[in-house]
Amino acid sequence: MDFIKHYAALVESELELLDFPLKPTTLYEPQRYILSGSGKRIRPILALMGCGLCGKEIRKAIPAALAVELVHNFTLIHDDIMDQADVRRGNPTVHRRWDGSTAILSGDGLFVQALLQLQRLDPEIDYKRANKIFLDGINRVCEGQALDMEFENRMDVTTGEYLEMIGGKTAALLSVSLQLGGMAAKASDEQLEYLKQFGESLGLAFQIQDDLMDVTADPEKFGKKQGGDISEGKKTFLMVQTLGFCDPDEREWLTGCLKNRPLQSEAVQNVLALYEKYDVIESAESLSHDYYEKAIHSLNLFGDSNYKQDLQQLINYLKRRDS
Amino acid sequence: MDFIKHYAALVESELELLDFPLKPTTLYEPQRYILSGSGKRIRPILALMGCGLCGKEIRKAIPAALAVELVHNFTLIHDDIMDQADVRRGNPTVHRRWDGSTAILSGDGLFVQALLQLQRLDPEIDYKRANKIFLDGINRVCEGQALDMEFENRMDVTTGEYLEMIGGKTAALLSVSLQLGGMAAKASDEQLEYLKQFGESLGLAFQIQDDLMDVTADPEKFGKKQGGDISEGKKTFLMVQTLGFCDPDEREWLTGCLKNRPLQSEAVQNVLALYEKYDVIESAESLSHDYYEKAIHSLNLFGDSNYKQDLQQLINYLKRRDS
């Protein structure tokens, strides 16, 4: 983790410098609260590294880094309401600590603050284009969340639809983070395209791995109950694949379970047996690996630099993570 | 109303041209639904008139007009969740027609679409500055909504605080609409300042009048139950004033009522008697009138034109409105 300490420290110190007004407290206190949580800060770190990779001092990407971190936290506040989640990073979610209305409103406000951060980009940066990249990315995040919600009651989700969903929910903002870092460095169109592809592949790899970790990770370290996604009936890569492979009897049983969420532990064990039977854990490992390889390929289109090495280390760190 | 038909028709036809994707339906159907409701379209009309007032063809302000109408509808979707409102313009609110999660998400998406509209401004327009005006305005709308929520449990709201609240909830976006119309016309800094002041005064006048209409308007035409704000215990201008004027016994009774919302009809009648006793209806009429006069004063800083005449007529129309 040493290789990202420098970036993470810069992100934290810049987050601490944000001076949201004290009042109205209903609007700004939840914004401060969610940002003070201990996130991994992957997105702002990617923005800084993306800038460095394109040859400019990483401080130039601070507005971009803050914008993506703020918008990420906006999506967390609203997603937690939609998912009725009680806890986020060990703390009560905003809508539990306060209430639903406060969470909706402070999330909206945090989105505005994210957009205002981009105003701080150097004057010579093409602000309009940077904003377009940002907005298109956030719209994809919204689309991904909509698909995720629609999948809750669908038993015929295809792998292609699943990839489109995580492409929006996870990959879009990772890709935007890198691209905005590139924009801050006045990257060429070619470099921006490489950054985009790098982010997309990294995001898909990361999310498929996340799906995997629900069944393979040490629950102590991962911070989530093993099989939690199964119990909630989430349409993860593993579930979507299994629904596609299983025979009519298994399918009838499984769709029955998925319509009566949450699944009890015996049902979760039976689902895990189906995952074994149809080798979907291996498929997921293989697909995640392939996307990490694609990400490395895109990264290798850039010339050597410390930032490239740091990004390679970041990929290795994410691949081997247990939380 | 003839004088605004031309602007309203342009707004409607441009709204119809918006081609949101068909899928995911969860995201885009509610966006189409709320926009198809029969709003007064005051904000986009102000954007068009503001552009004309500054000497440019009003079509140049279409992206600005759409941006303010879209963002207004985003705030309606989210406000209706927070207010637990069942009906909006005669139709079920988005969170009733669908559900809370769909309403949160489609609202977020509509905000993104509003921001994307500004990308369509002519290339010679200072997009960064237009965006800053827009974002600062939306942040004030969020602050106004936060204050409104905080006022629910406060019995010591001052007139100044009330004006700050409606300045955010209502005046900010009217002012932004005019300013963005001005930006689309490449207005001078001086003109933009006049438009800003015009919008602020108009917004305050409009909202105080709205508070008044809760007790003075014909419920049939107004579309809301008479005294509805009183029953809900809203901190309108009338209520804030009355809480300030009334004697200790009245205050104890009134604050007791306001803590046990909704107020029953007998209590509402007693509140109306207090409004009579302390002449707060006349105070509100007088203050609303003064702000309309201030708006007219700002408007008169512009040279004569058809657009100026139309804006004067719009002020008269709003002053005399019964719905």
XYZ file of C-alpha atoms in Angstrom:
646
model
C 0.000 0.000 0.000
C 3.035 2.301 0.379
C 2.920 3.311 -3.271
C -0.457 5.021 -2.870
C 0.137 6.659 0.526
C 1.381 9.805 -1.134
C -1.730 10.128 -3.326
C -4.136 9.145 -0.553
C -2.597 11.707 1.814
C -3.004 14.432 -0.798
C -6.651 13.473 -1.322
C -7.362 13.474 2.420
C -5.682 16.822 2.977
C -7.606 18.373 0.082
C -10.882 16.901 1.352
C -10.150 18.458 4.731
C -9.675 21.845 3.075
C -13.210 21.780 1.674
C -15.005 24.513 3.513
C -18.691 23.776 3.219
C -20.752 26.421 5.032
C -21.897 25.562 8.558
C -25.548 26.370 7.829
C -28.077 25.096 6.956
C -26.840 22.146 9.026
C -29.455 19.849 7.457
C -27.713 20.300 4.122
C -24.026 20.427 4.986
C -23.564 18.226 8.066
C -24.427 14.999 6.225
C -22.055 16.045 3.418
C -19.190 16.456 5.883
C -20.197 13.221 7.614
C -20.098 10.992 4.533
C -16.818 12.498 3.320
C -15.144 11.913 6.690
C -15.779 8.156 6.379
C -12.766 6.012 5.609
C -13.189 5.256 1.915
C -10.437 3.750 -0.220
C -10.437 6.955 -2.325
C -9.713 4.865 -5.439
C -11.410 7.339 -7.804
C -9.537 10.505 -6.797
C -6.282 8.531 -6.695
C -6.967 7.370 -10.261
C -7.569 10.995 -11.288
C -4.215 12.062 -9.822
C -2.371 9.100 -11.369
C -4.085 9.682 -14.734
C -2.775 13.236 -14.710
C 0.728 12.127 -13.796
C 0.638 9.417 -16.460
C -0.020 12.135 -19.060
C 3.020 14.081 -17.919
C 1.703 16.838 -15.687
C 2.139 17.606 -11.988
C -0.594 15.672 -10.181
C -1.738 18.716 -8.193
C -3.294 20.003 -11.418
C -5.843 17.184 -11.112
C -6.952 18.043 -7.569
C -10.248 19.635 -8.697
C -10.940 16.560 -10.829
C -10.022 14.248 -7.944
C -12.340 16.054 -5.547
C -15.137 16.138 -8.124
C -15.101 12.360 -8.619
C -14.830 11.632 -4.886
C -17.705 13.996 -4.082
C -19.914 12.606 -6.808
C -19.100 9.061 -5.678
C -20.253 9.942 -2.169
C -23.407 11.535 -3.577
C -24.210 8.213 -5.265
C -23.471 6.342 -2.025
C -25.937 8.482 -0.041
C -28.717 7.939 -2.578
C -27.902 4.251 -3.234
C -28.004 3.541 0.494
C -31.548 4.929 0.669
C -32.612 2.818 -2.317
C -30.938 -0.298 -0.874
C -32.255 0.455 2.634
C -28.697 -0.047 3.886
C -28.100 0.622 7.579
C -24.325 0.739 7.654
C -21.655 2.158 5.349
C -17.942 1.763 6.144
C -18.818 0.858 9.742
C -20.949 3.977 10.308
C -24.719 4.471 10.120
C -25.801 5.503 6.624
C -26.948 9.106 6.202
C -30.643 8.215 5.990
C -30.350 6.209 9.218
C -28.248 8.785 11.079
C -30.692 11.509 9.946
C -33.708 10.595 7.796
C -34.654 9.929 4.184
C -35.453 13.533 3.294
C -32.170 14.795 4.717
C -30.324 12.084 2.791
C -32.019 12.904 -0.516
C -31.338 16.611 -0.120
C -27.757 16.414 1.150
C -26.997 13.970 -1.678
C -28.345 16.468 -4.208
C -26.250 19.178 -2.600
C -23.118 17.035 -2.698
C -23.649 16.500 -6.428
C -23.720 20.295 -6.851
C -20.506 20.606 -4.820
C -18.861 17.992 -7.046
C -19.777 19.967 -10.153
C -18.516 23.182 -8.557
C -15.121 21.541 -7.970
C -14.608 21.228 -11.728
C -14.880 25.021 -11.948
C -11.497 25.103 -10.193
C -9.661 23.388 -13.060
C -6.894 25.534 -14.589
C -8.346 28.140 -16.971
C -6.476 26.644 -19.922
C -8.315 23.315 -19.495
C -11.314 22.706 -21.784
C -13.901 22.989 -19.017
C -16.856 22.292 -21.291
C -15.366 19.024 -22.496
C -14.344 17.989 -18.979
C -17.884 18.680 -17.809
C -19.313 16.634 -20.685
C -17.140 13.648 -19.780
C -18.226 14.027 -16.159
C -21.969 14.351 -16.912
C -22.042 11.511 -19.437
C -20.315 9.334 -16.850
C -22.778 10.221 -14.103
C -25.672 9.517 -16.446
C -24.210 6.074 -17.048
C -24.003 5.588 -13.275
C -27.739 6.435 -13.099
C -28.468 4.017 -15.938
C -26.477 1.295 -14.174
C -28.392 1.822 -10.958
C -31.698 1.710 -12.883
C -30.700 -1.583 -14.521
C -29.644 -2.991 -11.150
C -33.087 -2.137 -9.758
C -34.838 -3.630 -12.795
C -32.798 -6.830 -12.458
C -34.216 -7.386 -8.960
C -37.405 -8.800 -10.433
C -35.957 -10.302 -13.583
C -34.761 -13.909 -13.848
C -33.574 -13.693 -17.472
C -30.726 -11.185 -17.171
C -28.094 -11.924 -19.813
C -24.352 -11.659 -19.256
C -24.357 -8.766 -21.708
C -26.987 -6.919 -19.688
C -25.072 -7.642 -16.488
C -21.906 -6.174 -18.012
C -23.845 -3.100 -19.136
C -25.141 -2.669 -15.593
C -21.734 -2.871 -13.886
C -20.270 -0.839 -16.740
C -22.539 1.960 -15.535
C -22.557 1.390 -11.797
C -18.834 0.807 -11.379
C -16.718 1.189 -14.519
C -18.102 4.527 -15.738
C -16.879 6.569 -12.800
C -13.466 4.846 -12.648
C -13.084 5.632 -16.333
C -14.224 9.233 -15.827
C -11.731 9.640 -12.973
C -8.832 8.683 -15.210
C -10.113 10.766 -18.127
C -10.572 13.872 -15.986
C -7.056 13.371 -14.668
C -5.973 13.269 -18.304
C -8.007 16.393 -19.103
C -6.251 18.209 -16.259
C -2.956 17.239 -17.912
C -4.150 18.424 -21.337
C -3.835 14.882 -22.638
C -4.183 14.177 -26.367
C -7.374 12.608 -27.745
C -5.431 9.373 -28.136
C -4.281 9.415 -24.517
C -7.831 10.155 -23.345
C -9.103 7.171 -25.302
C -6.486 4.897 -23.689
C -7.395 6.227 -20.239
C -11.058 5.580 -20.961
C -10.428 1.985 -22.041
C -8.140 1.439 -19.080
C -10.810 2.654 -16.672
C -13.599 0.640 -18.271
C -11.611 -2.604 -18.126
C -10.396 -1.919 -14.599
C -13.954 -1.202 -13.456
C -15.380 -4.392 -14.941
C -12.529 -6.464 -13.482
C -12.981 -4.795 -10.091
C -16.748 -5.375 -9.946
C -16.652 -9.008 -11.073
C -14.006 -9.565 -8.398
C -16.300 -7.847 -5.897
C -19.071 -10.262 -6.843
C -16.622 -13.133 -6.335
C -15.487 -11.912 -2.950
C -19.029 -12.324 -1.651
C -18.363 -16.076 -1.698
C -14.564 -16.351 -1.563
C -13.380 -13.597 0.793
C -12.737 -13.901 4.506
C -15.865 -12.223 5.922
C -13.803 -10.739 8.777
C -11.591 -8.795 6.390
C -14.217 -8.162 3.683
C -16.522 -6.583 6.263
C -19.591 -8.270 4.781
C -21.301 -11.551 5.612
C -20.309 -14.424 3.316
C -23.037 -15.061 0.748
C -24.683 -11.750 1.591
C -25.313 -11.038 -2.097
C -26.903 -14.497 -2.465
C -29.107 -13.947 0.549
C -30.239 -10.587 -0.860
C -30.909 -12.254 -4.199
C -28.568 -9.901 -6.065
C -28.029 -10.503 -9.753
C -24.264 -10.856 -9.524
C -22.165 -12.358 -12.289
C -22.301 -15.668 -10.410
C -26.081 -15.634 -10.117
C -26.702 -14.495 -13.692
C -24.422 -17.256 -15.018
C -26.012 -19.899 -12.797
C -29.534 -18.908 -13.849
C -28.384 -19.325 -17.442
C -26.800 -22.757 -16.926
C -29.113 -24.594 -14.531
C -31.704 -27.188 -15.517
C -35.489 -26.537 -15.368
C -35.955 -28.022 -11.874
C -33.034 -26.089 -10.408
C -34.262 -22.984 -12.159
C -37.730 -23.315 -10.715
C -36.301 -23.740 -7.224
C -33.792 -20.887 -7.640
C -36.253 -18.356 -9.068
C -38.640 -19.262 -6.257
C -35.903 -18.468 -3.725
C -35.043 -15.205 -5.476
C -38.648 -14.066 -5.310
C -38.743 -14.704 -1.553
C -35.783 -12.680 -0.401
C -33.858 -12.797 1.867
C -32.691 -16.370 1.320
C -32.124 -18.382 4.496
C -28.755 -19.992 5.160
C -29.769 -23.432 3.905
C -30.899 -21.928 0.601
C -27.646 -19.948 0.412
C -25.706 -23.222 0.835
C -27.722 -24.789 -1.972
C -27.002 -21.819 -4.216
C -23.298 -22.190 -3.425
C -23.572 -25.839 -4.485
C -25.011 -24.723 -7.814
C -22.130 -22.233 -8.195
C -19.765 -25.229 -7.701
C -21.696 -27.448 -10.066
C -21.613 -24.958 -12.911
C -18.051 -23.701 -12.275
C -19.239 -20.100 -12.225
C -16.641 -19.100 -9.635
C -13.896 -20.166 -12.034
C -15.666 -18.346 -14.885
C -15.792 -15.187 -12.817
C -12.110 -15.471 -11.844
C -11.209 -15.985 -15.452
C -13.303 -13.032 -16.699
C -12.047 -10.711 -13.987
C -8.496 -11.755 -14.842
C -9.115 -11.067 -18.532
C -10.393 -7.566 -17.815
C -7.390 -6.863 -15.580
C -5.202 -7.979 -18.489
C -7.079 -5.638 -20.835
C -6.547 -2.827 -18.351
C -2.810 -3.586 -18.244
C -2.749 -3.620 -22.040
C -4.302 -0.137 -22.196
C -1.893 1.117 -19.539
C 1.050 -0.231 -21.521
C 0.150 2.091 -24.383
C 1.665 4.855 -22.234
C 5.402 5.486 -21.978
C 7.322 4.486 -18.849
C 7.024 6.691 -15.795
C 6.709 6.435 -12.033
C 2.968 6.979 -12.464
C 2.701 4.026 -14.806
C 4.517 1.883 -12.245
C 2.200 3.133 -9.517
C -0.848 2.281 -11.638
C 0.570 -1.197 -12.291
C 1.006 -1.614 -8.547
C -2.534 -0.334 -8.004
C -3.862 -3.011 -10.355
C -1.897 -5.681 -8.458
C -3.141 -4.321 -5.157
C -6.766 -4.372 -6.329
C -6.382 -7.892 -7.752
C -5.026 -9.227 -4.475
C -7.277 -7.228 -2.174
C -9.310 -8.991 0.471
C -11.591 -6.102 1.390
C -52.331 35.140 -21.417
C -52.008 35.771 -25.162
C -48.700 37.562 -24.719
C -46.954 34.415 -23.461
C -48.523 31.888 -25.830
C -45.708 32.323 -28.297
C -43.029 31.614 -25.653
C -44.997 28.774 -24.035
C -45.522 27.096 -27.407
C -41.809 27.283 -28.138
C -41.000 25.743 -24.745
C -43.507 22.917 -25.259
C -42.273 22.115 -28.741
C -38.658 22.055 -27.543
C -39.588 19.849 -24.584
C -41.246 17.451 -27.012
C -38.058 17.295 -29.052
C -36.084 15.987 -26.075
C -35.192 12.457 -27.001
C -34.415 10.657 -23.798
C -33.477 7.029 -24.475
C -36.249 4.456 -24.045
C -34.191 2.254 -21.722
C -33.648 1.793 -18.853
C -37.354 2.581 -18.430
C -36.929 2.940 -14.659
C -34.722 5.963 -15.293
C -36.301 7.674 -18.279
C -40.060 7.024 -18.050
C -40.516 9.093 -14.886
C -38.492 11.894 -16.517
C -40.826 11.946 -19.511
C -43.835 11.657 -17.188
C -43.026 14.681 -15.023
C -42.124 16.832 -18.021
C -45.401 16.011 -19.773
C -47.372 17.484 -16.850
C -49.015 20.830 -17.482
C -46.691 23.251 -15.690
C -46.848 27.020 -16.149
C -43.303 26.912 -17.617
C -42.578 30.270 -15.960
C -38.837 29.602 -15.661
C -38.094 28.716 -19.294
C -40.329 31.590 -20.433
C -38.271 33.939 -18.236
C -35.081 32.580 -19.823
C -36.418 33.287 -23.313
C -37.681 36.768 -22.359
C -34.395 37.559 -20.586
C -32.535 36.762 -23.788
C -34.885 38.903 -25.869
C -34.641 41.741 -23.374
C -30.863 41.764 -23.915
C -31.312 42.076 -27.647
C -30.827 38.594 -29.041
C -33.137 36.191 -30.841
C -34.899 34.180 -28.119
C -34.094 30.848 -29.770
C -30.511 31.332 -28.592
C -31.807 30.793 -25.048
C -33.511 27.463 -25.738
C -30.768 25.384 -24.061
C -30.964 27.687 -21.025
C -34.771 27.472 -21.001
C -34.719 23.685 -21.125
C -32.005 23.512 -18.446
C -34.045 25.552 -15.949
C -37.278 23.678 -16.688
C -35.563 20.302 -16.332
C -33.842 21.261 -13.105
C -37.121 22.649 -11.754
C -38.786 19.310 -12.426
C -35.880 17.494 -10.761
C -36.516 19.542 -7.613
C -40.261 18.799 -7.850
C -39.659 15.027 -7.953
C -37.378 15.133 -4.906
C -39.458 17.724 -2.984
C -42.578 15.610 -3.465
C -40.825 12.648 -1.826
C -39.707 14.812 1.091
C -43.178 16.366 1.452
C -44.882 12.969 0.992
C -47.103 14.641 -1.605
C -49.513 12.370 -3.456
C -50.560 14.638 -6.296
C -48.742 17.149 -8.510
C -50.619 19.158 -11.151
C -53.539 16.739 -10.941
C -51.390 13.642 -11.511
C -49.885 11.160 -9.041
C -46.393 12.231 -7.963
C -43.495 10.173 -9.315
C -42.859 8.371 -6.009
C -46.558 7.395 -5.823
C -46.854 6.393 -9.502
C -43.640 4.338 -9.144
C -41.817 4.227 -5.801
C -39.364 6.223 -3.710
C -36.217 4.656 -5.171
C -37.367 5.258 -8.735
C -38.204 8.856 -7.840
C -34.815 9.523 -6.236
C -32.961 8.030 -9.187
C -35.010 9.570 -11.992
C -34.711 12.943 -10.229
C -30.936 12.575 -10.153
C -30.974 11.653 -13.824
C -33.129 14.649 -14.710
C -30.617 16.918 -12.985
C -27.900 15.437 -15.215
C -30.069 16.036 -18.290
C -30.570 19.662 -17.222
C -26.823 20.158 -16.973
C -26.302 18.498 -20.356
C -28.713 21.001 -21.934
C -26.338 23.850 -21.092
C -23.717 22.111 -23.238
C -25.889 23.089 -26.219
C -25.398 26.845 -25.694
C -23.723 28.575 -28.635
C -19.950 28.007 -28.599
C -19.279 31.730 -28.201
C -21.155 31.798 -24.882
C -19.051 31.629 -21.698
C -20.170 28.136 -20.749
C -18.113 28.041 -17.562
C -19.722 31.196 -16.236
C -23.215 30.072 -17.265
C -22.625 26.796 -15.460
C -21.416 28.630 -12.357
C -24.573 30.763 -12.273
C -26.656 27.614 -12.706
C -24.840 25.599 -10.007
C -24.787 28.418 -7.459
C -28.512 28.846 -8.029
C -29.254 25.145 -7.541
C -27.182 25.131 -4.374
C -29.333 27.979 -3.079
C -32.430 25.935 -3.944
C -30.978 23.088 -1.825
C -30.231 25.524 1.016
C -33.780 26.884 0.811
C -35.244 23.392 0.999
C -32.989 22.589 3.984
C -34.157 25.723 5.798
C -37.789 24.885 5.008
C -37.291 21.458 6.595
C -35.541 22.939 9.616
C -38.367 25.461 10.088
C -40.860 22.596 10.528
C -39.783 22.138 14.128
C -38.839 25.712 14.883
C -41.264 28.251 16.371
C -38.838 31.198 16.364
C -38.279 31.693 12.620
C -37.558 35.357 11.917
C -38.856 37.245 8.875
C -35.246 37.491 7.702
C -34.820 33.732 7.895
C -38.123 33.234 6.097
C -36.983 35.542 3.281
C -33.685 33.647 3.050
C -35.625 30.395 2.743
C -37.947 31.545 -0.062
C -35.008 33.381 -1.632
C -33.484 29.919 -2.089
C -36.550 27.784 -2.734
C -38.258 30.133 -5.188
C -36.333 33.281 -6.107
C -32.954 31.688 -6.887
C -34.158 29.679 -9.865
C -36.304 32.506 -11.293
C -33.252 34.730 -11.067
C -31.029 32.074 -12.654
C -33.540 31.643 -15.485
C -33.337 35.323 -16.380
C -29.560 35.421 -15.979
C -29.022 32.385 -18.195
C -31.283 33.993 -20.786
C -29.008 37.020 -20.522
C -25.883 34.855 -20.817
C -27.309 33.326 -24.007
C -27.652 36.898 -25.340
C -24.080 37.775 -24.300
C -25.462 40.391 -21.919
C -23.102 42.847 -20.208
C -22.195 42.426 -16.525
C -24.502 45.351 -15.782
C -27.424 43.764 -17.607
C -26.799 40.450 -15.836
C -26.904 42.244 -12.490
C -30.234 43.877 -13.391
C -31.652 40.533 -14.493
C -30.490 38.979 -11.239
C -32.153 41.663 -9.119
C -35.285 41.477 -11.245
C -35.512 37.712 -10.729
C -34.843 37.879 -6.985
C -37.560 40.501 -6.414
C -40.012 38.723 -8.680
C -39.396 35.435 -6.866
C -39.930 36.902 -3.406
C -43.094 38.709 -4.556
C -44.373 35.530 -6.203
C -43.775 33.317 -3.159
C -45.265 35.718 -0.615
C -48.312 35.940 -2.893
C -48.385 32.136 -3.009
C -48.437 32.083 0.792
C -51.308 34.578 0.707
C -53.326 32.600 -1.802
C -53.513 29.727 0.675
C -56.035 31.860 2.578
C -57.372 34.299 -0.029
C -57.685 32.307 -3.270
C -60.761 30.491 -4.553
C -59.842 26.864 -3.725
C -61.552 25.687 -6.937
C -59.231 27.732 -9.127
C -56.134 27.506 -6.889
C -56.388 23.719 -6.900
C -55.479 23.481 -3.218
C -57.648 23.332 -0.108
C -58.074 26.719 1.592
C -55.860 26.913 4.648
C -53.916 23.855 3.517
C -50.615 25.471 4.521
C -52.079 26.251 7.960
C -53.296 22.708 8.393
C -49.840 21.384 7.462
C -48.299 23.832 9.927
C -46.110 25.429 7.240
C -43.962 28.379 8.229
C -45.408 30.746 5.657
C -44.946 34.510 5.847
C -48.347 34.726 7.535
C -47.479 32.141 10.174
C -43.993 33.507 10.865
C -45.419 37.011 11.326
C -48.233 35.799 13.544
C -45.866 33.787 15.746
C -43.857 36.977 16.164
C -46.836 39.199 17.057
C -49.076 37.037 19.221
C -49.260 37.206 23.017
C -47.892 34.447 25.298
C -51.221 32.598 25.641
C -51.889 32.645 21.901
C -48.325 31.598 21.299
C -48.598 28.641 23.629
C -51.797 27.519 21.919
C -50.404 28.074 18.420
C -47.086 26.310 18.983
C -49.043 23.429 20.533
C -51.133 23.172 17.358
C -48.052 23.367 15.123
C -46.439 20.482 16.978
C -49.542 18.339 16.435
C -49.938 18.562 12.691
C -52.182 18.370 10.754
C -54.381 21.060 12.334
C -58.100 20.293 12.353
C -60.553 22.722 10.749
C -61.507 24.419 14.011
C -57.860 25.122 14.755
C -57.388 26.400 11.195
C -60.288 28.825 11.734
C -58.672 30.034 14.965
C -55.391 30.590 13.169
C -57.231 32.592 10.507
C -58.701 34.732 13.303
C -55.163 35.425 14.532
C -54.148 36.376 10.986
C -57.052 38.883 11.016
C -56.201 40.170 14.464
C -52.585 40.911 13.596
C -53.248 42.187 10.057
C -50.692 39.790 8.607
C -52.671 39.336 5.392
C -52.382 43.078 4.729
C -48.660 42.949 5.632
C -48.140 40.136 3.153
C -50.058 41.972 0.416
C -48.011 45.050 1.058
C -44.676 43.211 1.053
C -45.542 41.226 -2.078
C -46.574 44.487 -3.750
C -43.279 46.131 -2.750
C -41.245 43.288 -4.241
C -43.267 43.445 -7.465
C -42.472 47.174 -7.553
C -38.784 46.427 -7.042
C -38.963 43.919 -9.887
C -40.551 46.548 -12.135
C -37.850 49.015 -11.136
C -35.100 46.574 -12.185
C -36.920 45.834 -15.431
C -37.165 49.556 -16.179
C -33.361 49.758 -16.231
C -33.608 48.109 -19.662
C -34.461 50.028 -22.818
C -37.891 49.675 -24.415
C -38.641 46.572 -26.432
C -41.425 44.099 -27.059
C -39.722 41.770 -24.583
C -39.810 44.427 -21.887
C -43.530 44.899 -22.532
C -44.075 41.149 -22.374
C -42.206 40.958 -19.064
C -44.321 43.812 -17.693
C -47.424 41.910 -18.750
C -46.020 38.769 -17.156
C -45.625 40.618 -13.859
C -49.234 41.852 -14.103
C -50.422 38.373 -14.962
C -48.584 36.847 -11.986
C -49.871 39.560 -9.633
C -53.469 38.947 -10.666
C -53.267 35.183 -10.939
C -55.703 33.026 -9.067
C -53.924 29.702 -9.504
